[in-house]
Amino acid sequence: MHNLTIAELIKGLQSKEFSSVELTQHFLNRIGSLNPAYNAVITVTAEQALKAAAEADIRLAAGNAPALCGVPILHKDIFCTNGVRTSCGSKMLDNFIPPYNATVVENFEQAGAVVLGKTNMDEFAMGSSNETSFYGPVKNPWATDCVPGGSSGGSAAAVAARLAPGATATDTGGSIRQPAALCGISGIKPTYGRVSRWGMVAFASSLDQGGPMARTAEDCALLLNCMASYDDKDSTCIDREVPDYTATLDGSVKGLRIGVPKEYFSEGLDAGIEEAVRAALANLEAQGAELVEISLPNSGLSVPAYYVIAPAEASANLSRFDGSRYGYRCEDPKDLLDMYSRSRSEGFGKEVQRRILIGTYCLSAGYYDAYYGKAQQVRKLIQQDFDRAFESVDLIMGPTCPSPAFKFGAKSDDPVAMYLEDIYTVATNLAGLPGMSIPCGMADNKPVGLQIIGNYFDEARMLNVAHQYQQATDWHDLAPEGVAS
Ligand code: GLN
C-alpha cells in the first residue's frame, strides 16, 4: 500500500479495496519500524490517527466522503495542531501544546485526511540541511550519511521513505523545493498569499508560504486543492477562487514557452545536475514546448538580499519568545532581564541566534538604510526581472539546487556555504512567485530536482507541465533502497 500514490489510495479507499484504518495502521507500522533510521517524524499521533481513520471509514461507507477522506498525511511541526506539541524544531517550543489548529491543519481535517504525526525540521525553519533541529538531524533515505535538505527535510524524507504518501511543508527561501529535490520527491511552494499562514509559526512573514509535498505532481495537486483557501485570519491571504488543480493536469505542453535563465547554469552548478536538468528540458521540448534562453540579471543578488530581509523579519517575529508567555523559561531567573536573556540563549540554537543578531543589526538605527533599505530595493529589482521574463515566457525552469545531497557536517560550520544552497530558490520568495521541484534524474547516485517557476497564481500550469513530464518519465517512481518493498 505504501507504494501507491495519493490518487491511487483515494481510488482504493473509495472502492473499499482497503479501509482507512488498515491504511493508517500500515503507515503507523512503517513509521514504527523505519523512522528510527531516518528521524523524519518527531511526534506520532497513533491514537488520534486511528480514531480519525475509523470516522473516515464511516464517511466512506456512506458514500459522500470529501476528496482526501481517509488518506494519511504528516504535518511539518511548524503548523499548530490542537492538543499536539508543535515544537518548530526548537527547544524553545519543546513544551508548547497549541490550543488551536492552523488553518491548513483545519482544512485537512475538514477534508477527512488522517494525521499520522508531525515531521522534524530545521529550528524555526532556518537551515538547508535539517542539522539545526533540536531533535537531531533527519537522514536522507537515499544515503543516510547525507542531509535530506531543509528546512522541511523531515516531510521530504518521510515521503521518500514512504512513511506517508504526502506531507505539508513551508518555504521561506526554498524549504519545500530544496528538500524535495534532495529526497527525490515533488513539492510546490504556491504564490505568496495562496495558502493561509494562520497558525503557521512565523519565520519571515513577507516570504513564508505553506505548500504540499508528495511523490507526484498529481498528488501535489490533490493536496493543494485542500491546502489553498482564503482565510480572513491571515491578512496577506488573497481572496481568489481556488481552481481544481487536478482538472488541468492532462493538457498538452505543445506551444508552451519555457524560459531557461542563463544565470542558473553558471559556475558552481554540479555537472551531473546540469546534465539531468538539460535532459528534462529536452524531454519537454520533444513534447512540443519551446525553450527560450532568458536572463534574470539580478539573480546574483538574491542570496545577499534574502539574508538581510529574512533575518530582519525573523528577529522581529522571534522577539515574542522571551520566557514570559509560553515556551521555554530558564530556571531560577534572578530578575526580568536575566529571564529574558537566559531563556533566549538557552532556548534558541546557534543558527537561530545568529539570524536574530544579523536581523537586529540590519534593522538598527544607522544601519537600516544601508542594509535593510538596500535589500528592499534589490528585492524590487529581482521582482522586475521576473515581470520582464514573464512577458515572453509562460514558465521558467532550471535546477532546484546547485549540488546533490551533501554529507552531514560538510557545510554546518560555514554559514555562507550553507546559504548558497538557496541560490536558485530564494528569488521566487523575494518576488512572491510560485515555485516547484520535481525529480528529473540522478547525480552521484542521489536525486536531482528540476525547478519550475510560474507567474503569480499559475500553479495549475506548473502542475500540468510537471504531470506531463511525469507521464513521460519515471524518475518520480524510483525509491531509495529497501524502502519500496
Ligand atoms: N535555507 C533557507 C534558510 O535557511 C530557507 C529556509 C526556508 O525556506 N524556511 O533561511
CSV table of C-alpha atoms and ligand atoms in Angstrom, one decimal:
chain,number,residue,atom,x,y,z
A,1,MET,CA,0.0,0.0,0.0
A,2,HIS,CA,2.9,2.4,0.7
A,3,ASN,CA,3.9,2.4,-2.9
A,4,LEU,CA,0.5,3.7,-4.1
A,5,THR,CA,0.2,7.4,-4.9
A,6,ILE,CA,-2.5,9.5,-3.1
A,7,ALA,CA,-4.6,9.4,-6.3
A,8,GLU,CA,-4.4,5.6,-6.2
A,9,LEU,CA,-5.1,5.5,-2.4
A,10,ILE,CA,-8.3,7.5,-2.9
A,11,LYS,CA,-9.5,5.0,-5.5
A,12,GLY,CA,-8.6,2.1,-3.3
A,13,LEU,CA,-10.4,3.7,-0.3
A,14,GLN,CA,-13.5,4.6,-2.4
A,15,SER,CA,-13.7,1.1,-3.9
A,16,LYS,CA,-13.3,-0.5,-0.5
A,17,GLU,CA,-10.1,-2.3,-1.6
A,18,PHE,CA,-8.8,-1.4,1.9
A,19,SER,CA,-10.1,0.7,4.7
A,20,SER,CA,-8.6,3.8,6.1
A,21,VAL,CA,-8.0,2.0,9.4
A,22,GLU,CA,-5.9,-0.6,7.6
A,23,LEU,CA,-4.1,2.0,5.6
A,24,THR,CA,-3.4,4.1,8.7
A,25,GLN,CA,-2.2,1.1,10.7
A,26,HIS,CA,0.1,0.2,7.8
A,27,PHE,CA,1.8,3.6,7.7
A,28,LEU,CA,2.0,3.7,11.6
A,29,ASN,CA,3.8,0.3,11.5
A,30,ARG,CA,6.2,1.7,8.9
A,31,ILE,CA,6.9,4.8,11.0
A,32,GLY,CA,7.5,2.5,14.0
A,33,SER,CA,9.9,0.3,12.2
A,34,LEU,CA,11.7,2.6,9.7
A,35,ASN,CA,11.6,6.1,11.3
A,36,PRO,CA,14.4,5.3,13.9
A,37,ALA,CA,16.8,5.1,10.9
A,38,TYR,CA,15.7,8.5,9.5
A,39,ASN,CA,14.4,10.6,12.4
A,40,ALA,CA,11.9,12.2,10.0
A,41,VAL,CA,8.9,12.0,12.3
A,42,ILE,CA,9.2,13.5,15.8
A,43,THR,CA,5.7,13.1,17.1
A,44,VAL,CA,3.4,10.2,16.2
A,45,THR,CA,-0.3,10.6,16.9
A,46,ALA,CA,-1.3,7.0,16.6
A,47,GLU,CA,-4.4,7.0,18.8
A,48,GLN,CA,-5.9,10.1,17.1
A,49,ALA,CA,-5.0,8.8,13.7
A,50,LEU,CA,-6.8,5.5,14.2
A,51,LYS,CA,-9.8,7.3,15.6
A,52,ALA,CA,-9.9,9.7,12.6
A,53,ALA,CA,-9.4,6.7,10.3
A,54,ALA,CA,-12.4,4.9,11.8
A,55,GLU,CA,-14.5,8.1,11.3
A,56,ALA,CA,-13.3,8.3,7.7
A,57,ASP,CA,-14.3,4.7,7.1
A,58,ILE,CA,-17.9,5.6,8.2
A,59,ARG,CA,-18.0,8.6,5.9
A,60,LEU,CA,-16.6,6.5,3.0
A,61,ALA,CA,-19.2,3.8,3.6
A,62,ALA,CA,-21.9,6.4,3.5
A,63,GLY,CA,-20.6,7.3,0.0
A,64,ASN,CA,-20.4,11.1,0.4
A,65,ALA,CA,-16.9,11.4,1.6
A,66,PRO,CA,-14.7,14.5,0.8
A,67,ALA,CA,-11.7,14.2,-1.5
A,68,LEU,CA,-9.0,13.2,0.9
A,69,CYS,CA,-11.2,11.2,3.3
A,70,GLY,CA,-9.2,8.5,5.0
A,71,VAL,CA,-5.8,9.5,3.4
A,72,PRO,CA,-3.0,9.5,5.9
A,73,ILE,CA,-0.6,12.5,5.9
A,74,LEU,CA,2.0,14.2,8.1
A,75,HIS,CA,2.3,17.8,9.1
A,76,LYS,CA,5.5,19.7,9.4
A,77,ASP,CA,6.0,20.6,13.0
A,78,ILE,CA,5.6,24.3,12.2
A,79,PHE,CA,1.8,24.1,11.8
A,80,CYS,CA,-0.1,24.4,15.1
A,81,THR,CA,-2.1,21.3,16.0
A,82,ASN,CA,-4.7,21.5,18.7
A,83,GLY,CA,-3.6,19.4,21.7
A,84,VAL,CA,-0.5,18.1,20.0
A,85,ARG,CA,3.0,19.5,20.6
A,86,THR,CA,4.2,22.0,17.9
A,87,SER,CA,7.9,22.4,18.5
A,88,CYS,CA,9.1,24.1,15.3
A,89,GLY,CA,12.2,22.0,15.8
A,90,SER,CA,13.2,24.1,18.8
A,91,LYS,CA,13.9,23.6,22.5
A,92,MET,CA,12.1,26.9,22.9
A,93,LEU,CA,8.8,25.3,21.9
A,94,ASP,CA,9.5,21.7,23.1
A,95,ASN,CA,6.8,22.1,25.7
A,96,PHE,CA,4.3,24.1,23.5
A,97,ILE,CA,0.9,22.4,23.0
A,98,PRO,CA,-1.3,24.8,20.9
A,99,PRO,CA,-4.9,25.2,21.9
A,100,TYR,CA,-6.0,25.5,18.2
A,101,ASN,CA,-5.3,24.2,14.7
A,102,ALA,CA,-3.6,26.2,12.0
A,103,THR,CA,-5.9,26.9,9.1
A,104,VAL,CA,-4.0,24.4,6.9
A,105,VAL,CA,-4.5,21.7,9.6
A,106,GLU,CA,-8.1,22.6,9.8
A,107,ASN,CA,-8.5,22.3,6.0
A,108,PHE,CA,-7.1,18.8,6.0
A,109,GLU,CA,-9.3,17.9,8.9
A,110,GLN,CA,-12.4,19.1,7.0
A,111,ALA,CA,-11.3,17.1,4.0
A,112,GLY,CA,-11.2,13.9,6.1
A,113,ALA,CA,-7.4,13.4,6.0
A,114,VAL,CA,-5.8,11.3,8.8
A,115,VAL,CA,-2.9,12.9,10.6
A,116,LEU,CA,-0.2,10.4,11.5
A,117,GLY,CA,2.1,12.9,13.3
A,118,LYS,CA,4.5,15.8,12.9
A,119,THR,CA,7.7,16.0,11.0
A,120,ASN,CA,11.2,17.1,12.0
A,121,MET,CA,12.6,20.3,10.6
A,122,ASP,CA,15.4,22.9,11.0
A,123,GLU,CA,14.9,25.0,14.1
A,124,PHE,CA,12.3,27.7,13.2
A,125,ALA,CA,12.7,26.7,9.6
A,126,MET,CA,16.2,28.2,9.4
A,127,GLY,CA,18.5,25.9,7.5
A,128,SER,CA,19.0,23.9,4.4
A,129,SER,CA,20.1,20.6,5.9
A,130,ASN,CA,17.9,19.8,8.9
A,131,GLU,CA,21.1,19.9,11.1
A,132,THR,CA,19.7,22.7,13.2
A,133,SER,CA,16.8,20.8,14.7
A,134,PHE,CA,16.7,20.4,18.5
A,135,TYR,CA,15.6,16.8,17.8
A,136,GLY,CA,18.7,15.9,15.8
A,137,PRO,CA,19.2,15.7,12.1
A,138,VAL,CA,17.0,13.9,9.6
A,139,LYS,CA,18.8,11.3,7.4
A,140,ASN,CA,18.3,11.2,3.7
A,141,PRO,CA,16.7,7.9,2.8
A,142,TRP,CA,18.9,7.8,-0.4
A,143,ALA,CA,22.1,8.0,1.5
A,144,THR,CA,21.9,8.0,5.3
A,145,ASP,CA,25.2,9.7,5.7
A,146,CYS,CA,23.8,12.7,3.7
A,147,VAL,CA,21.4,15.5,4.6
A,148,PRO,CA,17.8,15.5,3.4
A,149,GLY,CA,17.8,19.3,2.8
A,150,GLY,CA,15.9,21.7,4.8
A,151,SER,CA,14.0,23.1,6.4
A,152,SER,CA,11.2,20.7,5.5
A,153,GLY,CA,13.7,17.7,5.5
A,154,GLY,CA,11.5,15.7,7.8
A,155,SER,CA,8.5,15.9,5.5
A,156,ALA,CA,10.6,15.2,2.4
A,157,ALA,CA,12.4,12.2,3.9
A,158,ALA,CA,9.2,10.8,5.3
A,159,VAL,CA,7.5,10.9,1.8
A,160,ALA,CA,10.7,9.5,0.1
A,161,ALA,CA,10.8,6.7,2.7
A,162,ARG,CA,7.1,6.1,2.2
A,163,LEU,CA,6.2,6.7,5.8
A,164,ALA,CA,3.3,8.8,4.5
A,165,PRO,CA,2.1,9.4,1.0
A,166,GLY,CA,2.1,13.2,1.4
A,167,ALA,CA,3.1,15.9,3.9
A,168,THR,CA,2.7,19.6,4.5
A,169,ALA,CA,5.8,21.8,4.4
A,170,THR,CA,6.7,25.5,4.3
A,171,ASP,CA,9.1,27.5,2.1
A,172,THR,CA,10.6,30.9,3.1
A,173,GLY,CA,13.6,30.6,0.8
A,174,GLY,CA,13.5,27.1,-0.7
A,175,SER,CA,12.4,24.9,2.2
A,176,ILE,CA,9.9,22.9,0.1
A,177,ARG,CA,11.8,22.8,-3.1
A,178,GLN,CA,15.3,22.1,-1.9
A,179,PRO,CA,14.5,19.1,0.4
A,180,ALA,CA,12.1,17.8,-2.3
A,181,ALA,CA,15.0,17.9,-4.8
A,182,LEU,CA,17.5,16.2,-2.4
A,183,CYS,CA,15.0,13.5,-1.5
A,184,GLY,CA,13.7,12.8,-5.0
A,185,ILE,CA,10.1,13.8,-4.5
A,186,SER,CA,7.7,16.6,-5.8
A,187,GLY,CA,6.8,19.7,-3.9
A,188,ILE,CA,5.2,23.0,-4.6
A,189,LYS,CA,5.5,26.4,-3.0
A,190,PRO,CA,2.4,28.3,-4.1
A,191,THR,CA,2.1,32.0,-4.8
A,192,TYR,CA,2.5,34.2,-1.6
A,193,GLY,CA,-1.0,34.5,-0.2
A,194,ARG,CA,-2.4,31.4,-1.8
A,195,VAL,CA,-2.2,29.3,1.4
A,196,SER,CA,-3.1,30.7,4.8
A,197,ARG,CA,-0.3,31.3,7.2
A,198,TRP,CA,-2.5,31.5,10.2
A,199,GLY,CA,-1.2,29.1,12.9
A,200,MET,CA,2.0,28.5,11.0
A,201,VAL,CA,4.9,29.6,13.2
A,202,ALA,CA,6.3,32.8,11.7
A,203,PHE,CA,9.9,33.0,10.4
A,204,ALA,CA,10.0,35.8,7.8
A,205,SER,CA,6.4,36.9,7.2
A,206,SER,CA,6.8,38.5,3.9
A,207,LEU,CA,8.4,35.3,2.5
A,208,ASP,CA,6.8,32.4,4.3
A,209,GLN,CA,4.4,30.2,2.4
A,210,GLY,CA,3.0,26.7,3.0
A,211,GLY,CA,2.7,24.0,0.4
A,212,PRO,CA,2.4,20.3,-0.1
A,213,MET,CA,5.0,17.5,-0.8
A,214,ALA,CA,4.2,14.2,-2.3
A,215,ARG,CA,5.8,11.8,-4.8
A,216,THR,CA,3.9,13.0,-7.9
A,217,ALA,CA,2.7,16.3,-9.3
A,218,GLU,CA,-0.8,14.9,-9.4
A,219,ASP,CA,-0.7,14.2,-5.7
A,220,CYS,CA,0.6,17.7,-5.0
A,221,ALA,CA,-2.4,19.0,-7.0
A,222,LEU,CA,-4.8,16.9,-4.8
A,223,LEU,CA,-3.2,18.2,-1.6
A,224,LEU,CA,-3.0,21.8,-2.8
A,225,ASN,CA,-6.8,21.7,-3.6
A,226,CYS,CA,-7.3,21.2,0.1
A,227,MET,CA,-4.4,23.4,1.5
A,228,ALA,CA,-5.2,26.5,-0.5
A,229,SER,CA,-8.0,28.7,0.8
A,230,TYR,CA,-8.9,32.2,1.5
A,231,ASP,CA,-8.6,33.0,5.2
A,232,ASP,CA,-9.6,36.3,6.8
A,233,LYS,CA,-7.4,35.4,9.8
A,234,ASP,CA,-4.3,35.9,7.6
A,235,SER,CA,-4.4,39.5,6.2
A,236,THR,CA,-1.9,38.5,3.4
A,237,CYS,CA,-4.1,35.7,2.2
A,238,ILE,CA,-5.6,36.6,-1.2
A,239,ASP,CA,-9.3,36.2,-1.8
A,240,ARG,CA,-9.3,34.4,-5.1
A,241,GLU,CA,-11.1,31.3,-6.1
A,242,VAL,CA,-9.1,28.0,-5.7
A,243,PRO,CA,-9.2,26.2,-9.0
A,244,ASP,CA,-9.4,22.4,-9.1
A,245,TYR,CA,-5.7,21.8,-9.7
A,246,THR,CA,-6.3,18.2,-10.9
A,247,ALA,CA,-8.7,19.4,-13.7
A,248,THR,CA,-6.0,20.7,-16.0
A,249,LEU,CA,-3.2,18.1,-15.5
A,250,ASP,CA,-3.8,16.4,-18.8
A,251,GLY,CA,-3.4,19.4,-21.1
A,252,SER,CA,-0.6,19.1,-23.7
A,253,VAL,CA,2.6,21.2,-23.3
A,254,LYS,CA,2.6,21.9,-27.0
A,255,GLY,CA,3.5,25.6,-27.7
A,256,LEU,CA,4.4,26.3,-24.1
A,257,ARG,CA,7.3,28.8,-23.8
A,258,ILE,CA,9.8,27.7,-21.2
A,259,GLY,CA,12.3,30.4,-20.2
A,260,VAL,CA,15.8,29.0,-19.3
A,261,PRO,CA,17.7,31.6,-17.3
A,262,LYS,CA,21.4,31.6,-18.3
A,263,GLU,CA,22.3,32.7,-14.8
A,264,TYR,CA,21.0,29.3,-13.5
A,265,PHE,CA,23.6,27.4,-15.4
A,266,SER,CA,26.8,29.2,-14.5
A,267,GLU,CA,29.7,28.4,-12.3
A,268,GLY,CA,29.1,26.4,-9.1
A,269,LEU,CA,26.5,24.1,-10.7
A,270,ASP,CA,27.3,20.4,-10.4
A,271,ALA,CA,27.9,18.8,-13.8
A,272,GLY,CA,25.6,15.8,-13.1
A,273,ILE,CA,22.8,18.2,-12.1
A,274,GLU,CA,23.2,20.3,-15.2
A,275,GLU,CA,23.1,17.1,-17.4
A,276,ALA,CA,19.9,15.9,-15.7
A,277,VAL,CA,18.1,19.2,-15.9
A,278,ARG,CA,19.1,19.8,-19.6
A,279,ALA,CA,17.8,16.3,-20.4
A,280,ALA,CA,14.5,17.1,-18.7
A,281,LEU,CA,14.2,20.3,-20.7
A,282,ALA,CA,14.9,18.4,-23.9
A,283,ASN,CA,12.1,15.9,-22.9
A,284,LEU,CA,9.7,18.8,-22.7
A,285,GLU,CA,10.9,20.2,-25.9
A,286,ALA,CA,10.3,16.9,-27.6
A,287,GLN,CA,6.8,17.1,-26.3
A,288,GLY,CA,6.3,20.3,-28.1
A,289,ALA,CA,7.4,23.0,-25.7
A,290,GLU,CA,9.6,25.8,-26.8
A,291,LEU,CA,12.8,26.6,-24.9
A,292,VAL,CA,13.8,30.3,-24.7
A,293,GLU,CA,17.0,31.5,-23.2
A,294,ILE,CA,16.3,34.3,-20.8
A,295,SER,CA,18.3,36.5,-18.4
A,296,LEU,CA,17.5,37.3,-14.8
A,297,PRO,CA,20.3,39.8,-14.4
A,298,ASN,CA,19.8,40.4,-10.7
A,299,SER,CA,19.7,36.8,-9.6
A,300,GLY,CA,23.2,37.0,-8.1
A,301,LEU,CA,21.8,39.5,-5.6
A,302,SER,CA,19.1,37.3,-4.3
A,303,VAL,CA,21.0,35.4,-1.6
A,304,PRO,CA,22.5,38.6,-0.1
A,305,ALA,CA,19.1,40.4,-0.2
A,306,TYR,CA,17.4,37.3,1.3
A,307,TYR,CA,19.9,37.0,4.2
A,308,VAL,CA,19.2,40.6,5.2
A,309,ILE,CA,15.4,40.6,4.8
A,310,ALA,CA,14.7,37.1,6.3
A,311,PRO,CA,16.8,37.6,9.5
A,312,ALA,CA,15.4,41.1,9.9
A,313,GLU,CA,11.8,39.8,9.9
A,314,ALA,CA,12.9,36.8,12.0
A,315,SER,CA,14.4,39.0,14.7
A,316,ALA,CA,11.1,40.8,15.0
A,317,ASN,CA,9.0,37.6,14.9
A,318,LEU,CA,11.1,35.7,17.4
A,319,SER,CA,11.1,38.6,19.9
A,320,ARG,CA,7.8,37.0,21.3
A,321,PHE,CA,9.8,34.1,22.8
A,322,ASP,CA,11.1,35.7,26.0
A,323,GLY,CA,10.2,33.1,28.6
A,324,SER,CA,7.3,35.1,29.9
A,325,ARG,CA,4.3,33.9,27.9
A,326,TYR,CA,4.9,30.5,26.6
A,327,GLY,CA,7.7,28.2,25.5
A,328,TYR,CA,11.0,27.6,27.4
A,329,ARG,CA,11.8,29.6,30.6
A,330,CYS,CA,15.2,29.3,32.2
A,331,GLU,CA,15.4,28.0,35.8
A,332,ASP,CA,15.5,30.4,38.8
A,333,PRO,CA,15.8,33.7,36.9
A,334,LYS,CA,17.4,36.4,39.1
A,335,ASP,CA,15.3,39.2,37.6
A,336,LEU,CA,13.3,40.0,34.5
A,337,LEU,CA,16.3,40.7,32.3
A,338,ASP,CA,18.0,37.6,33.4
A,339,MET,CA,14.9,35.6,32.5
A,340,TYR,CA,14.8,37.2,29.0
A,341,SER,CA,18.4,36.7,28.2
A,342,ARG,CA,18.9,33.2,29.7
A,343,SER,CA,15.6,31.9,28.3
A,344,ARG,CA,16.5,33.0,24.8
A,345,SER,CA,20.1,31.9,25.0
A,346,GLU,CA,19.3,28.5,26.4
A,347,GLY,CA,16.1,28.0,24.3
A,348,PHE,CA,17.4,29.0,20.9
A,349,GLY,CA,20.1,27.1,19.0
A,350,LYS,CA,23.1,28.7,17.3
A,351,GLU,CA,21.7,29.3,13.9
A,352,VAL,CA,18.6,31.0,15.2
A,353,GLN,CA,20.7,33.2,17.5
A,354,ARG,CA,22.9,34.1,14.5
A,355,ARG,CA,19.9,35.2,12.5
A,356,ILE,CA,18.5,37.2,15.4
A,357,LEU,CA,21.8,39.0,15.7
A,358,ILE,CA,22.1,39.7,12.0
A,359,GLY,CA,18.5,40.8,11.8
A,360,THR,CA,18.7,43.1,14.8
A,361,TYR,CA,21.9,44.6,13.4
A,362,CYS,CA,20.4,45.3,10.0
A,363,LEU,CA,17.4,47.0,11.5
A,364,SER,CA,19.3,49.1,14.0
A,365,ALA,CA,19.4,52.9,13.6
A,366,GLY,CA,22.3,53.9,11.4
A,367,TYR,CA,22.4,50.6,9.5
A,368,TYR,CA,18.7,50.3,8.5
A,369,ASP,CA,19.1,52.3,5.2
A,370,ALA,CA,22.4,50.7,4.3
A,371,TYR,CA,21.3,47.1,4.8
A,372,TYR,CA,17.5,46.7,5.1
A,373,GLY,CA,16.5,49.6,2.9
A,374,LYS,CA,19.1,48.5,0.2
A,375,ALA,CA,17.9,44.9,0.4
A,376,GLN,CA,14.3,46.0,-0.2
A,377,GLN,CA,15.4,47.9,-3.3
A,378,VAL,CA,17.2,44.8,-4.6
A,379,ARG,CA,14.1,42.8,-3.9
A,380,LYS,CA,12.2,45.1,-6.2
A,381,LEU,CA,14.8,44.7,-9.0
A,382,ILE,CA,14.5,40.9,-8.7
A,383,GLN,CA,10.8,41.1,-8.9
A,384,GLN,CA,11.1,43.3,-12.1
A,385,ASP,CA,13.5,40.7,-13.6
A,386,PHE,CA,10.7,38.1,-13.4
A,387,ASP,CA,8.0,40.5,-14.6
A,388,ARG,CA,10.1,41.2,-17.7
A,389,ALA,CA,10.8,37.5,-18.2
A,390,PHE,CA,7.1,36.5,-18.0
A,391,GLU,CA,6.3,39.0,-20.8
A,392,SER,CA,7.9,36.5,-23.2
A,393,VAL,CA,7.7,33.1,-21.5
A,394,ASP,CA,5.0,31.0,-19.7
A,395,LEU,CA,7.2,29.3,-17.2
A,396,ILE,CA,10.8,29.4,-16.1
A,397,MET,CA,12.9,26.2,-15.5
A,398,GLY,CA,16.3,25.3,-14.2
A,399,PRO,CA,17.9,23.4,-11.4
A,400,THR,CA,16.4,23.5,-7.9
A,401,CYS,CA,19.8,23.4,-6.2
A,402,PRO,CA,23.5,23.6,-7.2
A,403,SER,CA,24.5,20.1,-5.9
A,404,PRO,CA,23.0,16.8,-4.8
A,405,ALA,CA,22.6,15.9,-1.1
A,406,PHE,CA,25.8,16.6,0.8
A,407,LYS,CA,27.3,14.8,3.8
A,408,PHE,CA,26.5,15.8,7.4
A,409,GLY,CA,28.8,18.4,8.7
A,410,ALA,CA,30.0,19.4,5.2
A,411,LYS,CA,28.5,22.9,5.4
A,412,SER,CA,27.4,23.3,9.0
A,413,ASP,CA,30.5,25.2,10.1
A,414,ASP,CA,30.3,27.6,7.2
A,415,PRO,CA,27.1,29.6,7.1
A,416,VAL,CA,27.9,31.2,3.8
A,417,ALA,CA,28.4,27.8,2.1
A,418,MET,CA,25.1,26.7,3.6
A,419,TYR,CA,23.3,29.9,2.5
A,420,LEU,CA,24.5,29.3,-1.1
A,421,GLU,CA,22.3,26.2,-1.2
A,422,ASP,CA,19.5,28.7,-1.7
A,423,ILE,CA,21.0,30.3,-4.7
A,424,TYR,CA,18.2,29.2,-7.2
A,425,THR,CA,15.3,29.2,-4.8
A,426,VAL,CA,15.2,32.4,-2.8
A,427,ALA,CA,14.4,34.7,-5.7
A,428,THR,CA,10.9,33.4,-6.1
A,429,ASN,CA,10.2,34.0,-2.4
A,430,LEU,CA,11.5,37.6,-2.7
A,431,ALA,CA,9.2,38.1,-5.7
A,432,GLY,CA,6.3,36.1,-4.1
A,433,LEU,CA,6.1,33.8,-7.1
A,434,PRO,CA,5.2,30.1,-7.1
A,435,GLY,CA,8.0,27.5,-7.4
A,436,MET,CA,8.1,23.8,-7.7
A,437,SER,CA,10.6,20.9,-7.7
A,438,ILE,CA,10.2,17.5,-9.3
A,439,PRO,CA,12.7,14.7,-9.6
A,440,CYS,CA,14.4,14.6,-13.0
A,441,GLY,CA,17.4,12.3,-12.7
A,442,MET,CA,20.3,11.1,-10.6
A,443,ALA,CA,23.7,12.5,-9.9
A,444,ASP,CA,26.3,10.7,-7.8
A,445,ASN,CA,23.5,8.2,-7.0
A,446,LYS,CA,21.4,10.9,-5.5
A,447,PRO,CA,18.2,12.5,-6.8
A,448,VAL,CA,18.2,15.7,-8.9
A,449,GLY,CA,15.4,18.3,-8.8
A,450,LEU,CA,14.0,20.3,-11.8
A,451,GLN,CA,12.7,23.6,-10.7
A,452,ILE,CA,9.6,25.1,-12.3
A,453,ILE,CA,8.8,28.8,-11.6
A,454,GLY,CA,5.4,30.1,-12.6
A,455,ASN,CA,3.8,33.5,-12.8
A,456,TYR,CA,1.6,34.7,-10.0
A,457,PHE,CA,-1.3,32.2,-9.3
A,458,ASP,CA,-0.2,30.0,-12.2
A,459,GLU,CA,0.1,26.8,-10.1
A,460,ALA,CA,-2.3,24.9,-12.4
A,461,ARG,CA,0.0,25.4,-15.3
A,462,MET,CA,3.1,24.3,-13.3
A,463,LEU,CA,1.4,21.2,-12.1
A,464,ASN,CA,0.2,20.4,-15.6
A,465,VAL,CA,3.7,20.5,-17.0
A,466,ALA,CA,5.1,18.6,-14.1
A,467,HIS,CA,2.4,15.9,-14.6
A,468,GLN,CA,3.1,15.7,-18.3
A,469,TYR,CA,6.8,15.3,-17.6
A,470,GLN,CA,6.0,12.5,-15.1
A,471,GLN,CA,3.7,10.8,-17.6
A,472,ALA,CA,6.8,10.6,-20.0
A,473,THR,CA,9.4,9.7,-17.4
A,474,ASP,CA,9.7,7.6,-14.2
A,475,TRP,CA,12.2,9.4,-12.0
A,476,HIS,CA,9.3,10.0,-9.5
A,477,ASP,CA,8.8,6.3,-9.2
A,478,LEU,CA,12.4,5.5,-8.1
A,479,ALA,CA,12.7,4.6,-4.5
A,480,PRO,CA,15.6,4.5,-2.1
A,481,GLU,CA,17.0,1.0,-1.5
A,482,GLY,CA,14.9,-1.1,0.9
A,483,VAL,CA,12.0,1.4,1.0
A,484,ALA,CA,9.7,0.2,-1.7
A,485,SER,CA,9.5,-3.5,-0.7
B,1,GLN,N1,17.5,27.7,3.6
B,1,GLN,C1,16.8,28.9,3.8
B,1,GLN,C2,17.1,29.5,5.2
B,1,GLN,O1,17.9,28.9,5.9
B,1,GLN,C3,15.4,28.8,3.6
B,1,GLN,C4,14.6,28.2,4.7
B,1,GLN,C5,13.2,28.1,4.4
B,1,GLN,O2,12.7,28.2,3.3
B,1,GLN,N2,12.4,28.0,5.5
B,1,GLN,O3,16.6,30.5,5.5
